[in-house]
């Protein structure tokens, strides 16, 4: 966080005076800061960083790839979902899912990550069917990444566990009556 604070200080906060590459750096640093804040459980700070990144993306006006950062409105939307998942904000996961459409030119690895996060968010929110559908979407766009990502394995294990012990499933019913 100290390094990100220093980069933000060095780049400055006056986005109206920044050129496009500097806006990308500014926004990307705020996105990284948002994720660190979310993982630390600091939702207000995470949201403030997301908002600062969104301002830079609005000013930039489109997705860009300065310095390989792939910063823009799409990246901000992807990080909004990531922050919602990290902070267990189910309503925000639903909002992100309903209001975000990834452009066709998003790199498969980034789209795969979006769907992996979406699966985890749906699972945390209690919607196993949508979680599985998001994992299937991740598989379609980034099969190797999906197969090997620890978050996917954890999500699938949780899905299996919840299915096994769900009263609505036959295996859950069997366990309930003592036939497991």
Short mmCIF file of C-alpha atoms in Angstrom, two decimals:
data_model
loop_
_atom_site.label_atom_id
_atom_site.label_comp_id
_atom_site.label_asym_id
_atom_site.label_seq_id
_atom_site.Cartn_x
_atom_site.Cartn_y
_atom_site.Cartn_z
CA UNK A 1 0.00 0.00 0.00
CA UNK A 2 2.89 2.37 0.75
CA UNK A 3 4.29 1.84 -2.74
CA UNK A 4 0.88 2.52 -4.31
CA UNK A 5 0.48 5.63 -2.13
CA UNK A 6 3.88 6.84 -3.32
CA UNK A 7 3.03 6.22 -6.98
CA UNK A 8 -0.26 8.09 -6.60
CA UNK A 9 1.59 10.96 -4.96
CA UNK A 10 4.21 11.03 -7.73
CA UNK A 11 1.60 10.91 -10.49
CA UNK A 12 -0.62 13.48 -8.77
CA UNK A 13 -4.36 13.77 -8.34
CA UNK A 14 -5.20 16.49 -10.87
CA UNK A 15 -6.63 14.24 -13.55
CA UNK A 16 -7.77 17.19 -15.68
CA UNK A 17 -4.10 17.89 -16.46
CA UNK A 18 -3.08 14.31 -17.19
CA UNK A 19 -2.41 12.89 -20.63
CA UNK A 20 -3.90 9.50 -21.55
CA UNK A 21 -0.95 7.33 -20.44
CA UNK A 22 -0.77 9.12 -17.09
CA UNK A 23 -4.52 8.69 -16.61
CA UNK A 24 -4.03 4.97 -17.19
CA UNK A 25 -1.31 4.77 -14.56
CA UNK A 26 -3.36 6.88 -12.14
CA UNK A 27 -6.47 4.74 -12.63
CA UNK A 28 -4.64 1.42 -12.52
CA UNK A 29 -2.94 2.35 -9.25
CA UNK A 30 -6.32 3.23 -7.75
CA UNK A 31 -7.72 -0.12 -8.93
CA UNK A 32 -4.85 -2.03 -7.32
CA UNK A 33 -5.33 0.02 -4.13
CA UNK A 34 -9.05 -0.80 -4.18
CA UNK A 35 -8.31 -4.52 -4.27
CA UNK A 36 -5.81 -4.29 -1.43
CA UNK A 37 -8.28 -2.28 0.65
CA UNK A 38 -11.06 -4.79 -0.08
CA UNK A 39 -8.86 -7.71 0.93
CA UNK A 40 -8.07 -5.86 4.15
CA UNK A 41 -11.82 -5.50 4.80
CA UNK A 42 -11.84 -1.74 4.28
CA UNK A 43 -14.88 -1.32 2.07
CA UNK A 44 -15.11 2.52 2.23
CA UNK A 45 -11.48 2.93 1.14
CA UNK A 46 -11.94 0.34 -1.60
CA UNK A 47 -14.98 2.22 -2.91
CA UNK A 48 -13.15 5.54 -2.80
CA UNK A 49 -10.34 4.08 -4.91
CA UNK A 50 -12.87 2.59 -7.35
CA UNK A 51 -14.55 5.97 -7.69
CA UNK A 52 -11.21 7.70 -8.34
CA UNK A 53 -10.39 5.10 -10.99
CA UNK A 54 -13.84 5.53 -12.55
CA UNK A 55 -13.26 9.29 -12.80
CA UNK A 56 -9.98 8.67 -14.63
CA UNK A 57 -11.66 6.13 -16.94
CA UNK A 58 -14.45 8.60 -17.76
CA UNK A 59 -11.88 11.23 -18.65
CA UNK A 60 -9.89 8.71 -20.69
CA UNK A 61 -13.14 7.89 -22.49
CA UNK A 62 -12.31 4.37 -23.67
CA UNK A 63 -10.35 1.27 -22.85
CA UNK A 64 -6.66 1.75 -23.55
CA UNK A 65 -3.49 -0.25 -23.11
CA UNK A 66 -0.84 2.23 -22.05
CA UNK A 67 2.16 0.44 -20.55
CA UNK A 68 0.24 -2.85 -20.73
CA UNK A 69 -2.20 -1.71 -18.04
CA UNK A 70 -5.40 -2.29 -20.05
CA UNK A 71 -7.08 0.52 -18.15
CA UNK A 72 -10.46 2.00 -18.93
CA UNK A 73 -14.16 1.63 -18.16
CA UNK A 74 -14.07 -2.16 -18.64
CA UNK A 75 -11.21 -2.60 -16.20
CA UNK A 76 -13.00 -0.45 -13.64
CA UNK A 77 -16.15 -2.61 -14.01
CA UNK A 78 -14.08 -5.76 -13.59
CA UNK A 79 -12.50 -4.42 -10.42
CA UNK A 80 -15.90 -3.34 -9.07
CA UNK A 81 -16.89 -6.99 -9.24
CA UNK A 82 -13.60 -8.05 -7.65
CA UNK A 83 -14.11 -5.65 -4.75
CA UNK A 84 -17.73 -6.80 -4.32
CA UNK A 85 -16.57 -10.42 -4.17
CA UNK A 86 -13.75 -9.67 -1.74
CA UNK A 87 -16.11 -7.75 0.57
CA UNK A 88 -18.99 -10.27 0.27
CA UNK A 89 -21.27 -7.58 -1.13
CA UNK A 90 -23.94 -9.75 -2.76
CA UNK A 91 -26.18 -6.94 -4.01
CA UNK A 92 -23.18 -5.32 -5.71
CA UNK A 93 -22.25 -8.65 -7.32
CA UNK A 94 -25.77 -8.82 -8.75
CA UNK A 95 -25.56 -5.20 -9.96
CA UNK A 96 -22.21 -5.85 -11.63
CA UNK A 97 -23.55 -8.99 -13.29
CA UNK A 98 -26.62 -7.19 -14.60
CA UNK A 99 -24.90 -3.99 -15.78
CA UNK A 100 -21.57 -5.16 -17.17
CA UNK A 101 -21.05 -6.62 -20.62
CA UNK A 102 -17.48 -7.41 -21.49
CA UNK A 103 -16.42 -6.16 -24.91
CA UNK A 104 -15.50 -8.84 -27.44
CA UNK A 105 -11.89 -7.67 -27.49
CA UNK A 106 -11.21 -8.33 -23.79
CA UNK A 107 -8.26 -10.67 -23.43
CA UNK A 108 -9.40 -14.23 -22.66
CA UNK A 109 -7.40 -14.33 -19.44
CA UNK A 110 -9.16 -11.18 -18.20
CA UNK A 111 -12.59 -12.43 -19.27
CA UNK A 112 -11.85 -15.75 -17.58
CA UNK A 113 -10.99 -13.94 -14.36
CA UNK A 114 -14.22 -11.93 -14.60
CA UNK A 115 -16.27 -15.12 -14.81
CA UNK A 116 -14.30 -16.80 -12.01
CA UNK A 117 -14.96 -13.82 -9.75
CA UNK A 118 -18.59 -13.80 -10.82
CA UNK A 119 -18.90 -17.49 -9.94
CA UNK A 120 -17.48 -16.88 -6.49
CA UNK A 121 -19.76 -13.89 -6.01
CA UNK A 122 -22.85 -15.81 -7.04
CA UNK A 123 -21.89 -18.68 -4.76
CA UNK A 124 -21.33 -16.35 -1.80
CA UNK A 125 -24.70 -14.76 -2.60
CA UNK A 126 -26.34 -18.20 -2.52
CA UNK A 127 -27.06 -18.79 -6.21
CA UNK A 128 -25.41 -22.11 -7.09
CA UNK A 129 -26.94 -22.28 -10.57
CA UNK A 130 -25.53 -18.90 -11.61
CA UNK A 131 -22.20 -19.76 -10.00
CA UNK A 132 -21.95 -22.90 -12.13
CA UNK A 133 -23.03 -20.99 -15.25
CA UNK A 134 -20.27 -18.42 -14.60
CA UNK A 135 -17.72 -21.22 -14.23
CA UNK A 136 -18.89 -22.68 -17.55
CA UNK A 137 -18.45 -19.25 -19.16
CA UNK A 138 -14.92 -19.04 -17.72
CA UNK A 139 -14.22 -22.45 -19.17
CA UNK A 140 -15.38 -21.34 -22.61
CA UNK A 141 -13.20 -18.22 -22.74
CA UNK A 142 -10.12 -19.39 -20.82
CA UNK A 143 -10.11 -23.18 -20.37
CA UNK A 144 -6.54 -23.64 -19.12
CA UNK A 145 -6.75 -20.76 -16.68
CA UNK A 146 -10.10 -22.03 -15.40
CA UNK A 147 -8.89 -25.61 -15.01
CA UNK A 148 -5.82 -24.60 -13.02
CA UNK A 149 -6.96 -21.61 -10.95
CA UNK A 150 -7.13 -22.29 -7.18
CA UNK A 151 -10.20 -20.05 -6.82
CA UNK A 152 -12.08 -22.23 -9.31
CA UNK A 153 -11.15 -25.39 -7.45
CA UNK A 154 -12.31 -23.84 -4.18
CA UNK A 155 -15.57 -22.68 -5.77
CA UNK A 156 -16.26 -26.12 -7.26
CA UNK A 157 -15.49 -27.86 -3.97
CA UNK A 158 -17.93 -25.56 -2.21
CA UNK A 159 -20.57 -26.17 -4.90
CA UNK A 160 -20.17 -29.93 -4.47
CA UNK A 161 -20.35 -29.64 -0.70
CA UNK A 162 -23.47 -27.48 -0.84
CA UNK A 163 -25.12 -29.82 -3.33
CA UNK A 164 -24.28 -32.86 -1.27
CA UNK A 165 -25.84 -31.38 1.85
CA UNK A 166 -28.70 -29.50 0.25
CA UNK A 167 -32.12 -30.67 1.30
CA UNK A 168 -33.28 -30.06 -2.28
CA UNK A 169 -30.88 -32.60 -3.82
CA UNK A 170 -31.30 -36.35 -3.77
CA UNK A 171 -27.88 -36.78 -2.17
CA UNK A 172 -28.81 -34.18 0.42
CA UNK A 173 -32.06 -35.98 1.11
CA UNK A 174 -30.22 -39.30 1.34
CA UNK A 175 -27.81 -37.78 3.86
CA UNK A 176 -30.74 -36.38 5.79
CA UNK A 177 -32.36 -39.80 6.17
CA UNK A 178 -29.03 -41.43 6.96
CA UNK A 179 -28.24 -43.13 3.64
CA UNK A 180 -25.04 -41.25 2.83
#
